[in-house]
Amino acid sequence: MHPDSSLSPDAAWIDSSDTLNAWLAAIPHDAALGFDTEFMRRNTFYPQLALIQLGWHGRYALVDPLAFDIGGALQPLVGDSNAVTVMHSASEDLEALSPLLPQGPRRLFDTQIAAAFVGMGLGISYRALVAELAGAELDKGETRSDWLQRPLTESQRSYATLDVVYLKPVHEQLAERLAQRDRAVWHAEDCERLKQRSCSRGGDPQPQRAFRSAAEWRPEQRALLRRILLWRDQTARTLDRPRPWLLEDALVMNLVQQRPVSAGDLEQRTRGQRALRSPQQRELLETLLRPIEPEEVASTAEIPESPQGEAKRALSAMKECVDKRAVDLDLPAGLLCPRKVLEEYVVTAQWPDFLEGWRRGVLHDELTRLLP
């Protein structure tokens, strides 16, 4: 289909509960529903849901979440029934939808994940997928549009509608290819994992593990690093502001390594942090200076170091093993097992959560034999 908006299918504009309920009522509870969102995340911690696009059986709807309280209207069909919710690269969309669908869709079909399972590469864009499977060229001119403005322009509405128009043929072809390759169960498992990860609103309880440069710090410093990162995360959620607006990563590291000696010292060193006002500065200073108890040190997970020596050689052997198995299965190696997962496994010798499920059956015996 030509990207000209004049050729875009019409979509109902829904700005009331009654209209949304009526539109959803016509959809069988075993249907495949095309689903997409537009959201903004420039100055907030949480994504701001700006639009929901729906598509079923040649009918399309643009739902305005700014106009009315959608509440639980989506839950009966999307969250509770046997309907398949078809989305592309759904992680951020699911996060934006989590206030409306706390557990996500009951049955999610992510077309980007499906494409990886059927030999179309890891992380393929929706535009490339539509071009390959539907022979249509999508206009991406509104990618960085302001979706919170009202009214939306005709170009925005056309762009948003086309994002769900092609989900039906894309889903049908990918589902058929998954079945042919006997990969439908694996795909469903990865979609469930994506859903659980994206809908979780609690945050990482051990955020210091991502700071590899602190791996050799003293246990008390690692515990303090964790404490400050947890404070930053909780405060960012409370204020609904991006984490770096409170404390940038480099500043977190600096404050842990050299704790401020006074409120004035902290104020001087944190100038320019847009969300760190006086109340937050006082909280932060107390958090930094509070004594570190042995229980806090004991509950702080170690930070995996970069593999060295024998571990580095084992990592190379594991990577070679993964690459070979990926070729045998005709899967992207990054889908089967990303390198960072192997790095953590070879250092900690603890079987990674990422490799549970279908991946355990494929890789467990071979990788455990290669541990240093």
XYZ file of C-alpha atoms in Angstrom:
372
model
C 0.000 0.000 0.000
C 1.215 3.477 -0.833
C 2.008 5.498 2.293
C -0.209 8.422 1.168
C -2.691 9.048 4.002
C -5.533 9.384 1.506
C -5.162 5.659 0.832
C -5.043 4.701 4.507
C -8.047 2.714 5.768
C -10.489 4.640 7.899
C -10.198 4.193 11.652
C -12.863 4.999 14.210
C -11.804 7.693 16.673
C -12.829 6.482 20.127
C -13.000 8.994 22.962
C -15.607 7.506 25.316
C -16.113 4.314 27.308
C -19.403 3.473 25.613
C -17.860 3.706 22.141
C -14.876 1.580 23.129
C -17.034 -1.092 24.758
C -19.269 -1.220 21.688
C -16.274 -1.587 19.360
C -14.756 -4.364 21.453
C -18.065 -6.203 21.900
C -18.099 -7.319 18.262
C -14.767 -9.170 18.563
C -14.897 -12.926 19.320
C -12.899 -14.068 22.331
C -10.755 -16.341 20.178
C -9.843 -13.696 17.604
C -6.446 -12.282 16.669
C -6.438 -8.600 17.610
C -3.884 -6.219 16.144
C -2.620 -3.916 18.887
C -0.181 -0.999 19.047
C 0.389 2.120 21.120
C 1.939 5.525 20.825
C 3.500 6.975 23.967
C 5.852 9.744 25.054
C 8.794 9.415 27.429
C 10.812 12.605 27.307
C 10.570 14.089 30.787
C 9.046 11.281 32.843
C 10.010 7.971 34.435
C 6.853 6.253 33.282
C 5.858 6.264 29.605
C 2.850 8.502 28.953
C 0.287 6.533 26.987
C -1.001 8.790 24.203
C -2.866 6.505 21.794
C -4.017 2.893 21.406
C -4.472 1.409 17.936
C -6.674 -1.643 17.410
C -7.320 -3.733 14.324
C -9.605 -6.708 13.695
C -11.199 -8.132 10.553
C -10.665 -4.992 8.485
C -11.950 -2.707 11.268
C -9.596 -0.210 12.872
C -9.837 2.054 15.886
C -7.743 4.819 17.406
C -8.470 5.038 21.122
C -7.736 8.308 22.915
C -6.629 7.529 26.511
C -6.382 11.265 27.231
C -10.117 11.765 26.706
C -11.572 9.249 29.166
C -10.674 6.669 31.791
C -10.206 3.436 29.859
C -10.025 1.559 33.153
C -10.629 -2.163 32.766
C -12.319 -2.010 29.366
C -9.508 -3.959 27.669
C -9.180 -6.627 30.349
C -12.066 -8.964 29.367
C -10.887 -9.386 25.777
C -7.124 -8.819 25.975
C -6.322 -9.900 29.524
C -8.804 -12.684 30.229
C -10.002 -14.324 27.006
C -8.367 -16.645 24.466
C -7.923 -13.782 22.005
C -4.398 -13.477 20.597
C -2.972 -9.972 20.953
C -0.645 -9.354 18.019
C 2.045 -6.715 18.608
C 5.479 -5.866 17.224
C 8.418 -5.378 19.602
C 5.973 -5.117 22.469
C 8.187 -4.461 25.503
C 7.759 -0.684 25.781
C 4.122 -0.833 24.676
C 3.396 -3.315 27.470
C 5.095 -1.051 29.977
C 2.962 1.877 28.824
C -0.163 -0.295 29.057
C 0.625 -1.782 32.479
C -1.713 0.576 34.409
C -4.563 -0.739 32.217
C -3.340 -4.337 31.805
C -1.218 -5.120 34.888
C -0.497 -8.686 33.729
C -0.345 -7.827 30.029
C -2.280 -9.677 27.310
C -3.214 -13.230 28.220
C -1.930 -14.499 24.868
C 0.745 -12.321 23.270
C 2.112 -12.877 19.774
C 5.157 -10.649 19.240
C 5.916 -10.470 15.522
C 9.524 -9.346 16.018
C 10.285 -12.390 18.166
C 8.436 -14.639 15.717
C 10.463 -13.274 12.808
C 13.690 -14.189 14.625
C 12.465 -17.758 15.118
C 11.684 -18.189 11.401
C 14.995 -16.982 10.017
C 14.301 -13.285 9.407
C 16.980 -11.967 11.754
C 17.116 -10.571 15.265
C 15.379 -7.256 15.948
C 13.799 -6.739 12.528
C 11.813 -3.501 12.282
C 8.084 -3.474 11.647
C 8.638 -1.519 8.461
C 11.055 -4.147 7.107
C 8.748 -6.967 8.175
C 5.753 -5.427 6.396
C 7.829 -4.848 3.265
C 8.982 -8.483 3.275
C 5.693 -10.197 4.087
C 3.047 -7.788 2.789
C 4.906 -6.026 -0.013
C 3.984 -2.601 1.380
C 6.161 0.403 2.122
C 5.296 2.209 5.344
C 5.969 5.908 5.795
C 7.867 6.501 9.061
C 7.625 10.302 8.901
C 5.719 10.556 12.192
C 8.111 8.390 14.232
C 9.181 11.306 16.461
C 5.801 13.004 16.442
C 4.146 14.632 19.467
C 1.439 12.077 20.232
C 0.107 14.026 23.219
C -1.064 16.929 21.068
C -4.751 17.210 20.267
C -6.160 17.093 17.742
C -3.845 14.688 15.952
C -3.066 15.589 12.370
C -4.376 13.506 9.479
C -0.808 12.357 8.871
C -0.505 11.150 12.477
C -3.807 9.295 12.308
C -2.855 7.636 9.032
C 0.545 6.604 10.378
C -0.990 5.204 13.557
C -3.650 3.254 11.655
C -1.157 1.681 9.254
C 0.764 0.353 12.243
C -2.054 -2.154 12.832
C -3.361 -2.644 9.290
C -0.635 -5.127 8.372
C -0.473 -7.029 11.662
C -3.098 -9.508 10.407
C -1.227 -10.752 7.293
C 2.113 -10.591 9.103
C 0.733 -12.646 12.001
C -0.829 -15.235 9.711
C 2.358 -15.809 7.743
C 4.617 -15.894 10.789
C 2.296 -18.283 12.662
C 2.354 -20.627 9.671
C 6.154 -20.525 9.459
C 6.481 -21.116 13.208
C 4.280 -24.189 12.886
C 6.286 -25.469 9.918
C 9.510 -25.170 11.949
C 7.914 -26.549 15.110
C 8.855 -23.332 16.938
C 5.410 -22.158 18.105
C 5.934 -23.386 21.684
C 9.363 -21.739 21.923
C 7.939 -18.498 20.572
C 5.050 -18.550 23.042
C 7.495 -19.087 25.909
C 9.626 -16.105 24.880
C 6.505 -13.941 24.523
C 5.432 -14.918 28.035
C 8.876 -14.028 29.358
C 8.778 -10.660 27.572
C 5.347 -9.994 29.039
C 6.438 -10.757 32.603
C 9.562 -8.619 32.297
C 7.805 -5.634 30.720
C 4.822 -5.598 33.079
C 6.928 -5.769 36.233
C 6.776 -2.407 37.986
C 8.984 -3.241 40.950
C 12.439 -2.541 39.539
C 15.655 -4.540 39.861
C 16.405 -5.445 43.519
C 20.135 -5.786 42.709
C 20.832 -2.866 40.335
C 24.536 -2.697 41.251
C 25.156 -5.844 39.184
C 25.034 -3.714 36.032
C 28.027 -1.626 37.222
C 30.904 -3.876 36.181
C 33.545 -1.294 37.031
C 32.590 -1.674 40.703
C 33.178 -5.443 40.720
C 36.409 -5.139 42.731
C 35.103 -2.628 45.255
C 34.997 -3.538 48.915
C 31.730 -5.267 49.995
C 30.695 -2.203 52.011
C 31.074 0.021 48.941
C 29.035 -2.368 46.800
C 26.314 -2.331 49.452
C 26.298 1.468 49.469
C 26.191 1.526 45.662
C 23.144 -0.715 45.752
C 21.523 1.455 48.417
C 21.936 4.639 46.381
C 20.732 3.005 43.169
C 17.626 1.693 44.926
C 17.000 5.161 46.391
C 17.382 6.735 42.951
C 14.986 4.248 41.368
C 12.293 4.653 44.023
C 12.588 8.439 44.051
C 12.427 8.613 40.247
C 9.227 6.550 40.340
C 7.717 8.738 43.064
C 8.553 11.967 41.232
C 7.887 10.420 37.785
C 11.159 11.796 36.477
C 14.009 10.042 34.576
C 16.663 8.499 36.817
C 19.532 10.607 35.333
C 17.609 13.740 36.303
C 18.220 12.747 39.922
C 21.704 11.268 39.615
C 23.687 10.333 36.553
C 25.524 7.013 36.748
C 28.972 8.595 36.930
C 27.829 10.819 39.789
C 26.447 7.821 41.688
C 29.832 6.127 41.446
C 31.632 9.289 42.558
C 29.410 9.830 45.596
C 29.871 6.240 46.742
C 33.630 6.313 46.355
C 33.945 9.682 48.066
C 31.004 10.365 50.318
C 30.099 14.037 50.831
C 31.166 15.548 54.138
C 28.287 18.038 54.400
C 25.058 19.234 52.797
C 26.996 22.021 51.112
C 29.480 19.542 49.673
C 26.640 17.424 48.256
C 24.898 20.468 46.804
C 28.091 21.600 45.123
C 28.761 18.188 43.580
C 25.205 17.604 42.349
C 24.550 20.933 40.641
C 22.781 20.523 37.324
C 20.730 17.493 38.388
C 17.295 18.721 37.309
C 15.102 16.672 39.683
C 17.381 16.797 42.731
C 15.687 19.531 44.751
C 16.309 20.363 48.411
C 14.046 17.603 49.824
C 15.751 14.998 47.652
C 19.200 16.328 48.566
C 18.401 15.901 52.254
C 17.156 12.351 51.653
C 20.206 11.519 49.576
C 22.642 12.860 52.168
C 20.985 10.783 54.904
C 21.049 7.732 52.630
C 24.743 8.211 51.892
C 25.820 8.773 55.489
C 23.683 6.135 57.226
C 25.954 3.367 58.621
C 26.251 0.195 56.574
C 25.124 -2.810 58.600
C 26.473 -6.356 58.101
C 22.994 -7.524 57.049
C 22.976 -5.031 54.186
C 26.381 -6.240 53.002
C 25.253 -9.860 53.160
C 22.106 -9.153 51.110
C 24.032 -7.359 48.339
C 24.784 -9.634 45.384
C 28.305 -9.616 44.035
C 28.996 -7.852 40.753
C 30.175 -10.257 38.041
C 33.680 -9.436 36.872
C 34.782 -9.581 33.266
C 36.079 -13.081 32.468
C 39.852 -13.427 32.746
C 42.352 -16.241 32.164
C 40.733 -19.667 32.253
C 37.249 -18.127 32.428
C 37.940 -16.120 29.283
C 39.023 -19.274 27.441
C 35.901 -21.056 28.654
C 33.798 -18.122 27.413
C 35.288 -18.480 23.918
C 34.488 -22.198 23.922
C 30.932 -21.521 25.086
C 30.422 -18.853 22.440
C 31.616 -21.295 19.793
C 29.191 -23.900 21.138
C 26.274 -21.446 21.054
C 27.129 -20.349 17.531
C 27.195 -23.966 16.337
C 23.878 -24.809 17.974
C 22.358 -21.637 16.510
C 23.435 -22.711 13.017
C 22.029 -26.205 13.600
C 18.686 -24.748 14.706
C 18.698 -21.941 12.119
C 18.325 -19.346 14.874
C 20.206 -16.104 15.533
C 22.915 -16.750 18.123
C 21.758 -13.672 20.028
C 18.281 -15.153 20.356
C 19.615 -18.468 21.601
C 22.040 -16.965 24.123
C 23.481 -13.411 24.175
C 27.175 -13.082 24.986
C 26.516 -11.166 28.221
C 24.556 -14.150 29.555
C 27.524 -16.414 28.878
C 29.882 -13.929 30.530
C 27.867 -13.973 33.732
C 27.529 -17.754 33.700
C 31.237 -18.397 33.221
C 32.103 -16.074 36.128
C 29.381 -17.055 38.614
C 28.882 -20.734 37.606
C 25.158 -20.185 38.322
C 22.805 -21.272 35.546
C 21.230 -18.041 34.202
C 17.485 -17.451 34.390
C 17.620 -16.454 30.724
C 18.607 -20.017 29.825
C 15.688 -21.679 31.579
C 12.808 -23.113 29.558
C 13.453 -24.387 26.054
C 17.030 -23.071 26.068
C 17.977 -25.350 28.972
C 17.199 -28.430 26.901
C 19.258 -27.109 24.003
C 22.337 -25.821 25.861
C 22.587 -27.046 29.448
C 24.658 -30.206 29.063
C 27.116 -28.722 26.590
C 27.688 -25.471 28.469
C 28.063 -27.041 31.905
C 30.828 -29.264 30.559
C 32.744 -26.158 29.502
C 32.705 -24.389 32.879
C 36.259 -23.704 34.112
